Amino acid sequence: MKYLAYCLLLGLAWCLPSVGQNVSIQARLDRPEIKIGERAAIDLTIRTDDLSRTRFYLLQDSTGAPERYRVLSFGATDTIDIGKGVQEIKAQMIVTSFDSTLITLPPIVVETPSGQAMTKPLALNVISPEVDLSQPENIRPIVSPWDEPYTLMDILSLIFTSWIFYAVAGLLLIALLIYEYRNRAQYLQVVKPEILRPVSALEQLKRKLEALGDARLETQEDFKRYYSTVTDGLRAYLGARYGFEAMERTTDEVIEKLHSRGLGSEQTRHIEQVLMEASLVKFAKSLPERGDALQLRTQTLALAEGIERLFMPSEGESLAGKEVIQ
């Protein structure tokens, strides 16, 4: 009988510690001292055998004195299953104080249906920050350490609930409508066609001859290009004025066409002289004087201007025409 009672006492003694370990709490303060407004973290390790019905809280001061600290946040950060139905909770409490004194943080209690455990009170020394009063302009207010950062939804909510957003959006919409209206009006505007004055055959010949004013005349090839430009311009003028293709015709064919169109023998003789002189330079490799080449350009322009006067109505014809019109 004594042996059985002894065995029961040993079993009870062995079971009691294991039961007591199912609910426990440990607390550690990350720093013993802070400045006014700074944060201190209390790291908690809680073991429980009934996680869904576990609650933990901070004991209130029984003396009724005002609290010299403020709890900024208190919550679990992680949960670990350590076996045999026991789970370990990692929690953290953030506190601060605005009194420069030694404060005592009361015990933190954890409760489950199977038991209760609490931490020991923790001491936290709060000191005043050193302030350089010689430069008061450098003193800045203490930034609230517990301000939560804005989320995207918070930012969007602030934007869409502000009248400034709708005012700016309205101004942008008005500016866009004005821009589109001006562009549409510009597209719909009738553009007046630009009337181009036709360039006469004589004007085209003048431009070609004027471009030869700075021509280089030193080698046989230079003179060949020069005379080719003069005769090509003269042929183009005659073909346009008398209505035939003169560029691919020989000199004799050109003169024959001009005779058939009624051009006088004096003009055709000068034209034949210019074309024959150019043929000698281009094909017989004749090398004229520079002055003769420049004089040829002047003679060609004068010849074309003389032909042009043949197409102008005389004064008598103009008066007769006016009488007929009246």
XYZ file of N, CA and C in Angstrom, residues 176-272:
291
model
N -8.526 70.619 -73.455
C -8.542 69.612 -74.513
C -9.615 69.921 -75.556
N -10.794 70.365 -75.109
C -11.862 70.706 -76.049
C -11.481 71.894 -76.919
N -10.829 72.911 -76.311
C -10.387 74.074 -77.092
C -9.349 73.659 -78.119
N -8.429 72.795 -77.707
C -7.381 72.337 -78.627
C -7.988 71.570 -79.795
N -8.933 70.676 -79.513
C -9.569 69.914 -80.579
C -10.395 70.815 -81.495
N -11.057 71.835 -80.907
C -11.862 72.754 -81.721
C -10.984 73.536 -82.694
N -9.834 74.018 -82.203
C -8.939 74.780 -83.073
C -8.359 73.897 -84.172
N -7.982 72.672 -83.816
C -7.450 71.769 -84.840
C -8.499 71.437 -85.892
N -9.735 71.192 -85.440
C -10.800 70.861 -86.392
C -11.095 72.051 -87.305
N -11.083 73.269 -86.719
C -11.323 74.455 -87.541
C -10.209 74.656 -88.566
N -8.991 74.315 -88.166
C -7.879 74.444 -89.098
C -7.983 73.430 -90.236
N -8.419 72.205 -89.895
C -8.570 71.193 -90.924
C -9.701 71.545 -91.903
N -10.781 72.142 -91.365
C -11.924 72.466 -92.208
C -11.741 73.760 -92.996
N -10.701 74.505 -92.699
C -10.474 75.757 -93.403
C -10.098 75.495 -94.862
N -10.758 76.232 -95.742
C -10.507 76.065 -97.168
C -9.194 76.759 -97.520
N -8.297 76.001 -98.069
C -7.002 76.554 -98.463
C -7.098 77.033 -99.902
N -6.812 78.311 -100.092
C -6.859 78.867 -101.433
C -5.679 78.347 -102.238
N -5.962 77.848 -103.429
C -4.851 77.330 -104.245
C -3.919 78.451 -104.665
N -2.660 78.155 -104.617
C -1.664 79.142 -105.011
C -1.561 79.175 -106.538
N -1.770 80.359 -107.061
C -1.733 80.532 -108.510
C -0.288 80.756 -108.933
N 0.229 79.844 -109.709
C 1.600 79.936 -110.185
C 1.614 80.559 -111.576
N 2.400 81.590 -111.704
C 2.529 82.255 -113.000
C 3.369 81.376 -113.921
N 2.839 81.067 -115.093
C 3.613 80.221 -116.008
C 4.888 80.934 -116.451
N 5.939 80.156 -116.546
C 7.229 80.701 -116.966
C 7.305 80.599 -118.489
N 7.528 81.715 -119.136
C 7.582 81.739 -120.597
C 8.864 81.078 -121.084
N 8.855 80.775 -122.382
C 10.039 80.162 -122.984
C 11.230 81.105 -122.934
N 10.990 82.416 -123.127
C 12.084 83.393 -123.061
C 12.668 83.467 -121.654
N 11.771 83.393 -120.612
C 12.243 83.448 -119.222
C 13.096 82.221 -118.899
N 12.708 81.087 -119.400
C 13.500 79.873 -119.165
C 14.880 79.990 -119.810
N 14.933 80.550 -121.034
C 16.227 80.743 -121.691
C 17.092 81.726 -120.917
N 16.501 82.802 -120.396
C 17.264 83.784 -119.619
C 17.889 83.140 -118.386
N 17.126 82.289 -117.710
C 17.647 81.644 -116.495
C 18.828 80.738 -116.802
N 18.745 80.011 -117.904
C 19.862 79.133 -118.272
C 21.102 79.944 -118.608
N 20.918 81.050 -119.349
C 22.072 81.870 -119.737
C 22.664 82.616 -118.542
N 21.813 83.045 -117.606
C 22.330 83.722 -116.418
C 23.133 82.777 -115.544
N 22.766 81.507 -115.533
C 23.518 80.539 -114.726
C 24.922 80.324 -115.263
N 25.187 80.736 -116.514
C 26.523 80.573 -117.091
C 27.439 81.747 -116.795
N 26.950 82.692 -116.007
C 27.787 83.862 -115.720
C 29.047 83.522 -114.970
N 29.006 82.508 -114.112
C 30.178 82.095 -113.321
C 30.791 80.807 -113.866
N 30.530 80.514 -115.135
C 31.046 79.261 -115.687
C 32.562 79.310 -115.806
N 33.168 78.181 -115.535
C 34.633 78.052 -115.649
C 34.983 77.673 -117.095
N 35.803 78.498 -117.758
C 36.185 78.286 -119.149
C 37.699 78.218 -119.239
N 38.234 77.009 -119.033
C 39.678 76.828 -119.092
C 40.064 75.685 -120.034
N 39.372 74.586 -119.955
C 39.713 73.420 -120.764
C 38.708 73.244 -121.887
N 39.005 72.330 -122.791
C 38.114 72.019 -123.902
C 36.766 71.495 -123.383
N 36.824 70.697 -122.314
C 35.590 70.157 -121.741
C 34.718 71.267 -121.155
N 35.348 72.300 -120.561
C 34.593 73.435 -120.023
C 33.848 74.156 -121.138
N 34.535 74.430 -122.268
C 33.890 75.111 -123.387
C 32.790 74.256 -123.993
N 32.984 72.938 -124.030
C 31.974 72.040 -124.584
C 30.687 72.096 -123.768
N 30.817 72.052 -122.425
C 29.627 72.136 -121.572
C 28.952 73.498 -121.723
N 29.756 74.546 -121.842
C 29.217 75.901 -121.954
C 28.392 76.045 -123.227
N 28.971 75.664 -124.382
C 28.275 75.815 -125.657
C 27.058 74.889 -125.730
N 27.132 73.704 -125.095
C 25.984 72.800 -125.097
C 24.813 73.423 -124.337
N 25.108 74.089 -123.230
C 24.045 74.727 -122.456
C 23.399 75.854 -123.251
N 24.215 76.657 -123.963
C 23.676 77.768 -124.750
C 22.778 77.256 -125.872
N 23.262 76.292 -126.633
C 22.473 75.799 -127.765
C 21.244 75.006 -127.318
N 21.368 74.256 -126.221
C 20.188 73.534 -125.721
C 19.104 74.519 -125.296
N 19.506 75.608 -124.631
C 18.535 76.618 -124.244
C 17.890 77.286 -125.435
N 18.710 77.583 -126.508
C 18.157 78.202 -127.709
C 17.206 77.251 -128.428
N 17.579 75.983 -128.546
C 16.716 75.003 -129.199
C 15.385 74.847 -128.445
N 15.459 74.767 -127.104
C 14.230 74.638 -126.322
C 13.330 75.855 -126.523
N 13.920 77.052 -126.611
C 13.119 78.270 -126.823
C 12.445 78.247 -128.187
N 13.211 77.915 -129.238
C 12.650 77.900 -130.581
C 11.551 76.847 -130.714
N 11.777 75.648 -130.135
C 10.757 74.606 -130.202
C 9.477 75.019 -129.515
N 9.587 75.686 -128.335
C 8.394 76.126 -127.610
C 7.693 77.264 -128.338
N 8.459 78.156 -128.974
C 7.869 79.330 -129.615
C 7.186 78.966 -130.940
N 7.770 78.015 -131.677
C 7.245 77.699 -133.000
C 6.568 76.335 -133.047
N 6.496 75.658 -131.932
C 5.692 74.454 -131.853
C 6.251 73.252 -132.576
N 7.516 72.919 -132.356
C 8.088 71.694 -132.905
C 9.206 71.226 -131.986
N 9.561 69.962 -132.129
C 10.609 69.367 -131.311
C 11.954 69.708 -131.939
N 12.728 70.538 -131.234
C 13.989 71.018 -131.796
C 15.216 70.390 -131.161
N 15.054 69.649 -130.089
C 16.218 69.152 -129.366
C 16.938 68.046 -130.135
N 16.192 67.182 -130.806
C 16.804 66.031 -131.474
C 17.007 66.251 -132.973
N 16.748 67.434 -133.472
C 16.901 67.719 -134.894
C 18.287 68.290 -135.187
N 18.732 68.110 -136.432
C 20.012 68.695 -136.859
C 19.827 70.187 -137.085
N 20.953 70.862 -137.300
C 20.885 72.305 -137.523
C 20.088 72.623 -138.784
N 20.311 71.864 -139.869
C 19.585 72.106 -141.110
C 18.092 71.891 -140.930
N 17.716 70.856 -140.154
C 16.299 70.585 -139.929
C 15.643 71.698 -139.126
N 16.373 72.230 -138.155
C 15.835 73.326 -137.349
C 15.626 74.562 -138.221
N 16.611 74.896 -139.065
C 16.490 76.073 -139.923
C 15.326 75.898 -140.898
N 15.171 74.697 -141.441
C 14.074 74.426 -142.364
C 12.719 74.611 -141.694
N 12.589 74.148 -140.426
C 11.335 74.311 -139.690
C 11.046 75.786 -139.441
N 12.087 76.552 -139.123
C 11.883 77.971 -138.853
C 11.452 78.709 -140.122
N 12.026 78.335 -141.287
C 11.596 78.943 -142.535
C 10.131 78.630 -142.805
N 9.727 77.384 -142.533
C 8.328 76.996 -142.779
C 7.364 77.685 -141.828
N 7.867 78.122 -140.650
C 7.010 78.816 -139.690
C 6.986 80.327 -139.940
N 7.730 80.806 -140.966
C 7.658 82.216 -141.324
C 8.723 83.090 -140.710
N 9.769 82.521 -140.119
C 10.826 83.341 -139.543
C 11.690 83.897 -140.669
N 12.082 85.165 -140.534
C 12.846 85.829 -141.571
C 14.233 85.248 -141.734
N 14.790 85.548 -142.918
C 16.106 84.994 -143.235
C 17.216 85.566 -142.368
N 17.040 86.836 -141.928
C 18.090 87.438 -141.083
C 18.190 86.703 -139.750
N 17.054 86.409 -139.107
C 17.062 85.694 -137.832
C 17.557 84.253 -137.995
N 17.121 83.595 -139.091
C 17.549 82.213 -139.277
C 19.046 82.132 -139.559
N 19.586 83.154 -140.210
C 21.029 83.153 -140.465
C 21.806 83.243 -139.156
N 21.354 84.107 -138.229
C 22.034 84.249 -136.931
C 21.889 82.959 -136.107
N 20.709 82.351 -136.199
C 20.507 81.105 -135.456
C 21.424 80.018 -136.004
N 21.510 79.922 -137.306
C 22.377 78.917 -137.918
C 23.838 79.154 -137.549
